[in-house]
Short mmCIF file of C-alpha atoms in Angstrom, two decimals:
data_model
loop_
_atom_site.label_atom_id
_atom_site.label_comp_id
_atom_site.label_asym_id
_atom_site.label_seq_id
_atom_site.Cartn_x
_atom_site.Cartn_y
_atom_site.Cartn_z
CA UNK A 91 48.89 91.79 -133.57
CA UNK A 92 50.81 93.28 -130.54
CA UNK A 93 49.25 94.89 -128.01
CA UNK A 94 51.79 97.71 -128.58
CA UNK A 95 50.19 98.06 -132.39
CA UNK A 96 46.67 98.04 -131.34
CA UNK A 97 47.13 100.84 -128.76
CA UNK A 98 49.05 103.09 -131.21
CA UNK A 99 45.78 101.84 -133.43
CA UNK A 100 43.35 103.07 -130.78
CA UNK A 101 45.18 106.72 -130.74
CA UNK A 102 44.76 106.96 -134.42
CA UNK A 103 40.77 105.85 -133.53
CA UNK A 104 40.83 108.41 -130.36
CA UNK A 105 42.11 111.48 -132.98
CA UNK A 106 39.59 110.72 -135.64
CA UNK A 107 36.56 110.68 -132.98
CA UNK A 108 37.60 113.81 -131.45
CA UNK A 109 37.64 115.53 -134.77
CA UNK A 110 35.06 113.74 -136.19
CA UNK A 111 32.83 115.29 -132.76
CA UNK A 112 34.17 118.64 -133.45
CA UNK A 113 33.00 118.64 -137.40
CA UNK A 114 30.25 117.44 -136.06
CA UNK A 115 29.19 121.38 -134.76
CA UNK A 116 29.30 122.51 -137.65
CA UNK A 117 27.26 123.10 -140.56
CA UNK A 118 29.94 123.10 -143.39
CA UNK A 119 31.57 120.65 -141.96
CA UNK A 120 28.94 117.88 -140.40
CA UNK A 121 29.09 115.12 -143.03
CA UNK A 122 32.65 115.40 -143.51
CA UNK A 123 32.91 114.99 -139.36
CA UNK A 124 30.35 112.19 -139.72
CA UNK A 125 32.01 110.31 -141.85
CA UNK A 126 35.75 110.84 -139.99
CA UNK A 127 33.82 109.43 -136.87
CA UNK A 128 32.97 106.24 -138.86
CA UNK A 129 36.43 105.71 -139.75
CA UNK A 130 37.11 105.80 -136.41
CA UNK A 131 34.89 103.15 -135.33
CA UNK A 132 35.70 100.89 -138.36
CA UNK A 133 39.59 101.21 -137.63
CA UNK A 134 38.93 100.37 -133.84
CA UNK A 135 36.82 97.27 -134.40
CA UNK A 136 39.35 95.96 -137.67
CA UNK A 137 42.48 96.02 -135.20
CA UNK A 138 40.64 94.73 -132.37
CA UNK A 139 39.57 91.54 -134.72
CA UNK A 140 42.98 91.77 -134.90
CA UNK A 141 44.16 91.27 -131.37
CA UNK A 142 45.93 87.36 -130.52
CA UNK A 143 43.61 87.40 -127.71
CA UNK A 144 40.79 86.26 -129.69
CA UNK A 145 40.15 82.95 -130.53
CA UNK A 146 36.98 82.47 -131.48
CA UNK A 147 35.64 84.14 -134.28
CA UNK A 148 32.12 82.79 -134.31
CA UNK A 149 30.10 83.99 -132.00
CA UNK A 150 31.24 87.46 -133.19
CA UNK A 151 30.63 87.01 -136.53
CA UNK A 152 26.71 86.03 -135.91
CA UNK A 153 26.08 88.41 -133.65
CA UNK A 154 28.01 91.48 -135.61
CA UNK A 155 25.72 90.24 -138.79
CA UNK A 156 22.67 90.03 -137.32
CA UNK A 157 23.16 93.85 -135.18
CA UNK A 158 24.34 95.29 -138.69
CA UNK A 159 21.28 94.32 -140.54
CA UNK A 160 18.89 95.34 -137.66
CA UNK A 161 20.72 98.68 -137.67
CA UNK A 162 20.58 98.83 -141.79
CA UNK A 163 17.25 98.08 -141.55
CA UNK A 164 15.80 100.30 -139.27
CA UNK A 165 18.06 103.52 -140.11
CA UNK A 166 16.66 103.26 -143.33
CA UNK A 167 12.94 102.40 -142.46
CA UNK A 168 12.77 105.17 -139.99
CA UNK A 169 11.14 108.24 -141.17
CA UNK A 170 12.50 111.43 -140.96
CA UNK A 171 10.18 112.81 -138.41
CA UNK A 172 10.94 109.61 -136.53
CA UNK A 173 14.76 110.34 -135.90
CA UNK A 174 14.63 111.19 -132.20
CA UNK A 175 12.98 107.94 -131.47
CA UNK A 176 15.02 105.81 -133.40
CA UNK A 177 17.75 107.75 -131.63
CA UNK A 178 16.33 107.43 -128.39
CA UNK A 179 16.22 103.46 -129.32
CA UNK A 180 19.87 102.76 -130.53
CA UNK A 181 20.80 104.73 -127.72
CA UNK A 182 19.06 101.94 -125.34
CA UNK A 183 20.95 99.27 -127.56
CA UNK A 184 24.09 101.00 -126.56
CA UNK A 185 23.41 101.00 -123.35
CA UNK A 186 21.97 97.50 -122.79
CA UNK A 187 25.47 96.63 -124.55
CA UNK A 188 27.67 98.26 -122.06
CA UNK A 189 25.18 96.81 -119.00
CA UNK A 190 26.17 93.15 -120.85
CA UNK A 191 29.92 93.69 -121.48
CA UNK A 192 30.54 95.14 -117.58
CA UNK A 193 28.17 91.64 -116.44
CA UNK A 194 30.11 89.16 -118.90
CA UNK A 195 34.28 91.16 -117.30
CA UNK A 196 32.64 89.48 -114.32
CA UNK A 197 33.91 86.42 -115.93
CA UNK A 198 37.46 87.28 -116.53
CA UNK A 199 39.84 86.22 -113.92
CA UNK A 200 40.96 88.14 -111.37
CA UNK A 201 44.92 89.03 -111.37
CA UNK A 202 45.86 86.79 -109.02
CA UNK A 203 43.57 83.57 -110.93
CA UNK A 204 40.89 83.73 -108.27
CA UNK A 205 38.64 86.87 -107.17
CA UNK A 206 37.76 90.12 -109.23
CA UNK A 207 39.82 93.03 -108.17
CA UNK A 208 37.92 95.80 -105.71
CA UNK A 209 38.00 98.43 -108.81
CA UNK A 210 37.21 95.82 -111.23
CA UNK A 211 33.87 95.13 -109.00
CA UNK A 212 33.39 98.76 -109.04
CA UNK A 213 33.97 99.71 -112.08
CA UNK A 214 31.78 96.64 -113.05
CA UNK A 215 29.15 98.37 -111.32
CA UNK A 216 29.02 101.38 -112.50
CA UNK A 217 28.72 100.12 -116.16
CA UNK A 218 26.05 98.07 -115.13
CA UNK A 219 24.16 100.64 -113.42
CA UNK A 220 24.89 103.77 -115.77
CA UNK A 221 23.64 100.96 -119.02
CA UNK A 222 20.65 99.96 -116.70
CA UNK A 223 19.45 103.34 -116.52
CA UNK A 224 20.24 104.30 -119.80
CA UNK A 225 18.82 101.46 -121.27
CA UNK A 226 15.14 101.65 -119.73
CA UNK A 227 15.39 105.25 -119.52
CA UNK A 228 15.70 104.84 -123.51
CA UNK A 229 12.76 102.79 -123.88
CA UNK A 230 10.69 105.37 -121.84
CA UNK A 231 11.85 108.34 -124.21
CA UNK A 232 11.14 106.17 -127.02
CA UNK A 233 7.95 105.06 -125.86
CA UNK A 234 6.62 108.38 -125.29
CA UNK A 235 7.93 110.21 -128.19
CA UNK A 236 6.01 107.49 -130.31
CA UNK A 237 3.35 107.65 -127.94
CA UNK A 238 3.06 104.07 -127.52
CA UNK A 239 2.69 105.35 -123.64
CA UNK A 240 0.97 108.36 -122.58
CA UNK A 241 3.31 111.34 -123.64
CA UNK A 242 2.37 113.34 -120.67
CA UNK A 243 4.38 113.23 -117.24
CA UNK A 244 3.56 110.89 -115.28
CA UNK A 245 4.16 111.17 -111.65
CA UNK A 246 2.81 110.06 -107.98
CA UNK A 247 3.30 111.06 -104.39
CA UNK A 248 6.52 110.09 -103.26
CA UNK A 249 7.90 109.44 -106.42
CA UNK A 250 11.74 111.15 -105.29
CA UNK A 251 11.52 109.37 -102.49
CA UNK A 252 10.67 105.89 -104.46
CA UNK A 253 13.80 106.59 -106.08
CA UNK A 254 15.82 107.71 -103.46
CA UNK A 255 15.46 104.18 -102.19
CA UNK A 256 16.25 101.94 -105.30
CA UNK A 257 19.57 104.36 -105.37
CA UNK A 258 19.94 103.68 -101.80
CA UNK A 259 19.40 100.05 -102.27
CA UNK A 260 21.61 99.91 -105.79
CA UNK A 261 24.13 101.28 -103.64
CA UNK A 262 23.57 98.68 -100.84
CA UNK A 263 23.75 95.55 -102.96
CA UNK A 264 27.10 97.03 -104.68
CA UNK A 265 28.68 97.54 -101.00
CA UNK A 266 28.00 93.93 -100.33
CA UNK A 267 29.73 92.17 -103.61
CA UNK A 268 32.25 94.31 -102.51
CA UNK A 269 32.48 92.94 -98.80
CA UNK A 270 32.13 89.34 -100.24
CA UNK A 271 33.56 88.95 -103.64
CA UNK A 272 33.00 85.46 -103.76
CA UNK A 273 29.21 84.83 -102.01
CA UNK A 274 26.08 85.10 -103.69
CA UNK A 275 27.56 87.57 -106.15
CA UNK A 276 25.06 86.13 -109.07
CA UNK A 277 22.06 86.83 -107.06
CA UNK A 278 23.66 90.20 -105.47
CA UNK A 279 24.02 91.12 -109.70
CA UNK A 280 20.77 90.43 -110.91
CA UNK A 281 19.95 93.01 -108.11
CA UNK A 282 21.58 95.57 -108.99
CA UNK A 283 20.51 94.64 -113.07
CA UNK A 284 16.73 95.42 -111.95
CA UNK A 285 17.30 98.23 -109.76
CA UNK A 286 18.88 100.00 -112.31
CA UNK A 287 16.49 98.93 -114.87
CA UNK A 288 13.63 100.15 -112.50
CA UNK A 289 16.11 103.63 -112.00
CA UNK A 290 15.89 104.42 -115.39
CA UNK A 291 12.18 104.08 -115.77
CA UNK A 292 11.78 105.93 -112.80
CA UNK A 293 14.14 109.20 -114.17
CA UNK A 294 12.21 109.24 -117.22
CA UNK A 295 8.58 109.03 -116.68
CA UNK A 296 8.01 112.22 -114.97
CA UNK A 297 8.91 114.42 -117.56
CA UNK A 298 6.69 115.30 -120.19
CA UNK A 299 7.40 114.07 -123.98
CA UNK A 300 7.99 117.38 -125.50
CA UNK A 301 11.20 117.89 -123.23
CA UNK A 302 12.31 113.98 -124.48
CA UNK A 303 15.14 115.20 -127.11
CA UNK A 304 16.75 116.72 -124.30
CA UNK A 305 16.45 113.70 -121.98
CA UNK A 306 17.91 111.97 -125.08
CA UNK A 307 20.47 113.79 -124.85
CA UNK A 308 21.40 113.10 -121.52
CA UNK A 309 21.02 109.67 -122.02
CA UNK A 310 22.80 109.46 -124.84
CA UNK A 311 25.88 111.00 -122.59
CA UNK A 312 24.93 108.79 -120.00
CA UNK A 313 25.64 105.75 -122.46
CA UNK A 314 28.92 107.32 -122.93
CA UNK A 315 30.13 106.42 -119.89
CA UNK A 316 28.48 103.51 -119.17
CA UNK A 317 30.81 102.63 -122.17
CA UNK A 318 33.75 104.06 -120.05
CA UNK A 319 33.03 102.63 -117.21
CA UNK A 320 33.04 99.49 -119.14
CA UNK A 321 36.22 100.48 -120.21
CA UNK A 322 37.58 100.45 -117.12
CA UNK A 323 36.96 97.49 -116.00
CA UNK A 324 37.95 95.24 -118.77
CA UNK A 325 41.15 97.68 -119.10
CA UNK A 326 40.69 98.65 -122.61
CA UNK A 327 41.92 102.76 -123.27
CA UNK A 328 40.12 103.30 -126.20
CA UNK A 329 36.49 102.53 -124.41
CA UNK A 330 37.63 105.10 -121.97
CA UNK A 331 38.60 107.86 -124.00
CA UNK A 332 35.82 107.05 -126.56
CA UNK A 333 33.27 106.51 -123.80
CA UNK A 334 34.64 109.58 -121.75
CA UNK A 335 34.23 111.92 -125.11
CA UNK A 336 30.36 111.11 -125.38
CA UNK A 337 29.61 111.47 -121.91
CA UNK A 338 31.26 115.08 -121.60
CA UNK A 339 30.11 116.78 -124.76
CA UNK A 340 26.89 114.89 -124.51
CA UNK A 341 26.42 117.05 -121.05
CA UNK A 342 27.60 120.16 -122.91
CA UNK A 343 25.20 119.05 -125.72
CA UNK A 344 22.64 118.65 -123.22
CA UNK A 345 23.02 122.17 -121.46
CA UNK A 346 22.88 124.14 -124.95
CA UNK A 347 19.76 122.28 -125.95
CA UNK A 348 18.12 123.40 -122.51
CA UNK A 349 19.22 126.97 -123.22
CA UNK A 350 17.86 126.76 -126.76
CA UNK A 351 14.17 126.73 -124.84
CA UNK A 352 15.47 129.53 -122.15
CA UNK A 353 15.06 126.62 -119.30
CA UNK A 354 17.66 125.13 -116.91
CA UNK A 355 18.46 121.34 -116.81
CA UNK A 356 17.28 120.70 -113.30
CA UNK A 357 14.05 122.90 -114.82
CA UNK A 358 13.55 119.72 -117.50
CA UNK A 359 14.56 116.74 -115.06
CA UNK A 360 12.10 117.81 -112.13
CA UNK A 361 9.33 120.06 -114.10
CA UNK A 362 6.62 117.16 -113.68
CA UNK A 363 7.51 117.11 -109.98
CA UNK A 364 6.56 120.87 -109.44
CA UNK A 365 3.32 120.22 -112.09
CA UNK A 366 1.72 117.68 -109.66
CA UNK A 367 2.63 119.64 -107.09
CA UNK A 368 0.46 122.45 -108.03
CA UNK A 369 -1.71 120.36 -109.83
CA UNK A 370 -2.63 118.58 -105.97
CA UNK B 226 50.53 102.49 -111.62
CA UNK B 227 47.00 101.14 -114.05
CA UNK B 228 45.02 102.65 -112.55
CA UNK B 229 46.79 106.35 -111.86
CA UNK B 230 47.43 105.39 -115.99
CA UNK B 231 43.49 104.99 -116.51
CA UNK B 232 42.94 107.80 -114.22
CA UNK B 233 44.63 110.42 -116.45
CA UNK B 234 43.32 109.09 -119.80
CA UNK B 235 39.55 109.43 -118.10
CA UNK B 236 40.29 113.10 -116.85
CA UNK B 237 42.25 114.72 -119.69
CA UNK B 238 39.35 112.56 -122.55
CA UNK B 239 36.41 114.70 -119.68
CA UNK B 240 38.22 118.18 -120.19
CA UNK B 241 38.29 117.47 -124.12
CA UNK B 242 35.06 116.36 -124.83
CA UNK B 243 33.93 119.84 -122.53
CA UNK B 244 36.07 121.62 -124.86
CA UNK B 245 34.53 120.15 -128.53
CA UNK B 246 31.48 121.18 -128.10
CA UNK B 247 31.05 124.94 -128.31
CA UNK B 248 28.37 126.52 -130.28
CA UNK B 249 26.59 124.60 -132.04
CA UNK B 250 23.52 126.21 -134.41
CA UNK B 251 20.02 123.97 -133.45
CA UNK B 252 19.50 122.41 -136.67
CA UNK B 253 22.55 120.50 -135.43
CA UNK B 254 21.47 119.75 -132.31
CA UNK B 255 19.89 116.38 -133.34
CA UNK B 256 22.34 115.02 -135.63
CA UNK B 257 25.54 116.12 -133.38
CA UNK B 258 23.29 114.52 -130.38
CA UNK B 259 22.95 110.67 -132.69
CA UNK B 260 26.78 111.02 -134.23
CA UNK B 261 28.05 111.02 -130.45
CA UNK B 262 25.48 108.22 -129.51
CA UNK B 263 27.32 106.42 -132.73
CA UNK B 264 30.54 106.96 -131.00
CA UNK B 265 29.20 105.50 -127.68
CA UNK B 266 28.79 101.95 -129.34
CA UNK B 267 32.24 101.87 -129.28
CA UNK B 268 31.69 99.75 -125.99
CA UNK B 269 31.24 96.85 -129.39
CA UNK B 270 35.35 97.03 -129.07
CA UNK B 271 34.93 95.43 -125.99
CA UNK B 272 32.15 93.21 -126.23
CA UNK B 273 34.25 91.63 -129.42
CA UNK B 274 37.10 91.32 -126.99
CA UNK B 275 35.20 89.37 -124.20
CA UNK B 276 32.93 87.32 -126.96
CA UNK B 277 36.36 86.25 -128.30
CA UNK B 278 37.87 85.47 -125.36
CA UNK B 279 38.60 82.21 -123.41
CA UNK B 280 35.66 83.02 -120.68
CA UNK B 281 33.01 80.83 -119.38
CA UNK B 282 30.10 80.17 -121.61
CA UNK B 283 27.58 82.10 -119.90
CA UNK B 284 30.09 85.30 -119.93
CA UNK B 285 31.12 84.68 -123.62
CA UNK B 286 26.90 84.68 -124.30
CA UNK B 287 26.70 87.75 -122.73
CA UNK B 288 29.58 89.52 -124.41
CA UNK B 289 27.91 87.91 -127.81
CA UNK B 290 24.78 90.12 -126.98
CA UNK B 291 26.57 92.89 -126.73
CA UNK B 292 28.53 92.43 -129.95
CA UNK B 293 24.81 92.47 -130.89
CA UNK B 294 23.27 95.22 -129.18
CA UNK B 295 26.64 97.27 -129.60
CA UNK B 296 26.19 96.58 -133.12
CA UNK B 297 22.96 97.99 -133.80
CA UNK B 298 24.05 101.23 -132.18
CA UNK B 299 26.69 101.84 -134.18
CA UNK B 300 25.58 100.64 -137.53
CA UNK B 301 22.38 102.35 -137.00
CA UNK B 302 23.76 105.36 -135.47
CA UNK B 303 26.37 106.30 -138.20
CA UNK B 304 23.63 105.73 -141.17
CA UNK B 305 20.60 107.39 -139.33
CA UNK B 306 23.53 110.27 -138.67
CA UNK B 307 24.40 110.72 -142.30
CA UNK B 308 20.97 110.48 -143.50
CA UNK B 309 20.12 113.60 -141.52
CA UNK B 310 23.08 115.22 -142.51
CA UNK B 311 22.31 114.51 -146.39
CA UNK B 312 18.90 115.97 -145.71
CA UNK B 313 20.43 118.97 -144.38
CA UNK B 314 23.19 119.32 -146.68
CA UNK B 315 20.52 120.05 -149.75
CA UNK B 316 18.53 122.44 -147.55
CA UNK B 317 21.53 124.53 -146.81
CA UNK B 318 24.11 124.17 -149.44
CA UNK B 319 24.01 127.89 -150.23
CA UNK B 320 24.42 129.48 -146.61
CA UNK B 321 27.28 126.42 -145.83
CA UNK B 322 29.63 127.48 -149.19
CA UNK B 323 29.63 131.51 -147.83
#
């Protein structure tokens, strides 16, 4: 197929998300919106099978098997009362999927056959680090919601500051790929992989686990444009709009679930901050 | 030219997905919150397009996680969705028809 078709494809995808999102709001209308959403994302992947620039079929068709019958298996094994974990946990898979496809456009060749483009590098970046995040910062809400880790928040002295400095450093290691596109950029990636890994963790654990469906939340719109950012950088519209979609209603999302418990965002992100505070 | 191309895609996608979500009642909150994270696998699009792709091996490994990772998001996502929704739908049916 063209590359003409498969954008006009992508538009019909883009139209079907955005009403399939605003359905979504609303009562009579949520499984209908649901299900317009899933058309979407079933149209999107057909056409992009689809595409001339794919030649190898395997490796897709493992991994796409094996994902779908971890996903069938653990949508339906998840109990009702479990939802915001399970949530919380595709969420992470999401995210960990947009860290790997921004770390494997590192591959692709540059437009001129040799180095990676400046906003390609950047752009590669930021889906690493917004996945990173989103990833571990799943894991944590997961883990505490389940309490498989103390629910409570968790937090020590210096803890902004801690985190201040893997940003600091994130943003360090990214400036120098950038300076040297060619030198030591495996070692200068698997940096910034574990810095954001170690971001996430640190965003998550001092807030207490009755406030996790709104971290969710934020995640979740976080993962949206991780996606985008992915997007970007391999040049591909629909991740962008798609990606750009989540991570803006995901933020509205996220502000009407805070004002559903009369309490401000920055109120949930840095609560366990002020309780050791005046806990010390 | 791209990238002013991208540029306006990202913005005007930003303003609409500000716009979509208005009020929405808190039984909803949850559901609407997992059908978006559904929507956020689409980043599977481009893992299929990289695993498919004439890369290096260790890239086309990655991008064959991703297909896998990507693919339990969305999978997951769109039935965990509906089976909250179906739940809901039962509960409700009466106040949703008026």
């Amino acid at each position: 197929m063209s590359e003409e078709l498969i954008g006009a494809v992508y538009i019909v995808s883009a139209i079907l998300f955005v009403f399939g999102l605003k359905l979504l709001g609303s009562p009579a209308t949520a499984v209908r919106g649901n299900q317009l959403s899933t058309l979407g994302m079933l149209v999107a992947v057909v056409v992009t099978l689809g595409s001339t620039d794919i030649i190898d079929y395997r490796w897709i068709a493992i991994a796409a098997a094996l994902g779908a019958v971890v996903g069938i298996v653990a949508a339906q094994r998840v109990a009702m009362t479990g939802m915001p974990e399970m949530v919380a946990l595709f969420n992470g898979s999401g995210g960990l999927a947009s860290l790997l496809v921004g770390w494997a456009a590192l591959g692709m060749e540059g437009a001129e056959g040799d180095s990676q483009s400046a906003f390609t590098i950047i752009t590669v970046l930021l889906s690493i680090l917004i996945g990173g995040v989103t990833f571990s910062g799943s894991l944590v809400a997961w883990a505490k919601l389940s309490e498989t880790m103390p629910s409570g928040a968790i937090s020590f002295p210096g803890q902004q500051f801690v985190s201040l400095i893997l940003l600091v450093a994130t943003i360090g290691c990214g400036a120098a790929m950038l300076a040297q596109p060619d030198a030591g950029t495996a070692m200068l990636v698997y940096a910034v992989i574990a810095l954001s890994v170690l971001l996430g963790v640190m965003a998550v654990i001092p807030i207490g686990g009755a406030d996790m469906p709104v971290v969710i939340s934020l995640l979740n719109s976080y993962s949206g444009l991780a996606a985008c950012a992915a997007g970007l950088a391999i040049n591909n519209t629909i991740l962008i709009v798609a990606g750009a979609l989540v991570g803006a209603a995901g933020i509205i999302l996220t502000n009407i679930m805070c004002k559903a418990m009369n309490r401000s965002l920055s109120n949930v992100l840095f609560s366990g901050f002020t309780a050791s505070k005046s806990a010390a | 030219m791209e990238m002013v191309f991208l540029g306006f895609v990202l913005m005007l996608s930003i303003f609409l997905g500000f716009e979509l979500i208005s009020k929405v009642p808190a039984t909803l909150h949850t559901p609407l919150m997992s059908g978006a994270n559904a929507i956020s696998g689409i980043t599977v699009v481009g893992a299929i397009t990289l695993a498919g792709g004439e890369l290096a091996g260790w890239a086309t490994l990655l991008a064959a996680m991703a297909v896998f990772f990507a693919t339990v998001n969305v999978v997951g996502g769109y039935m965990v969705t509906d089976r909250m929704l179906s739940m809901f739908k039962k509960k409700d049916k009466p106040e949703a028809r008026s």
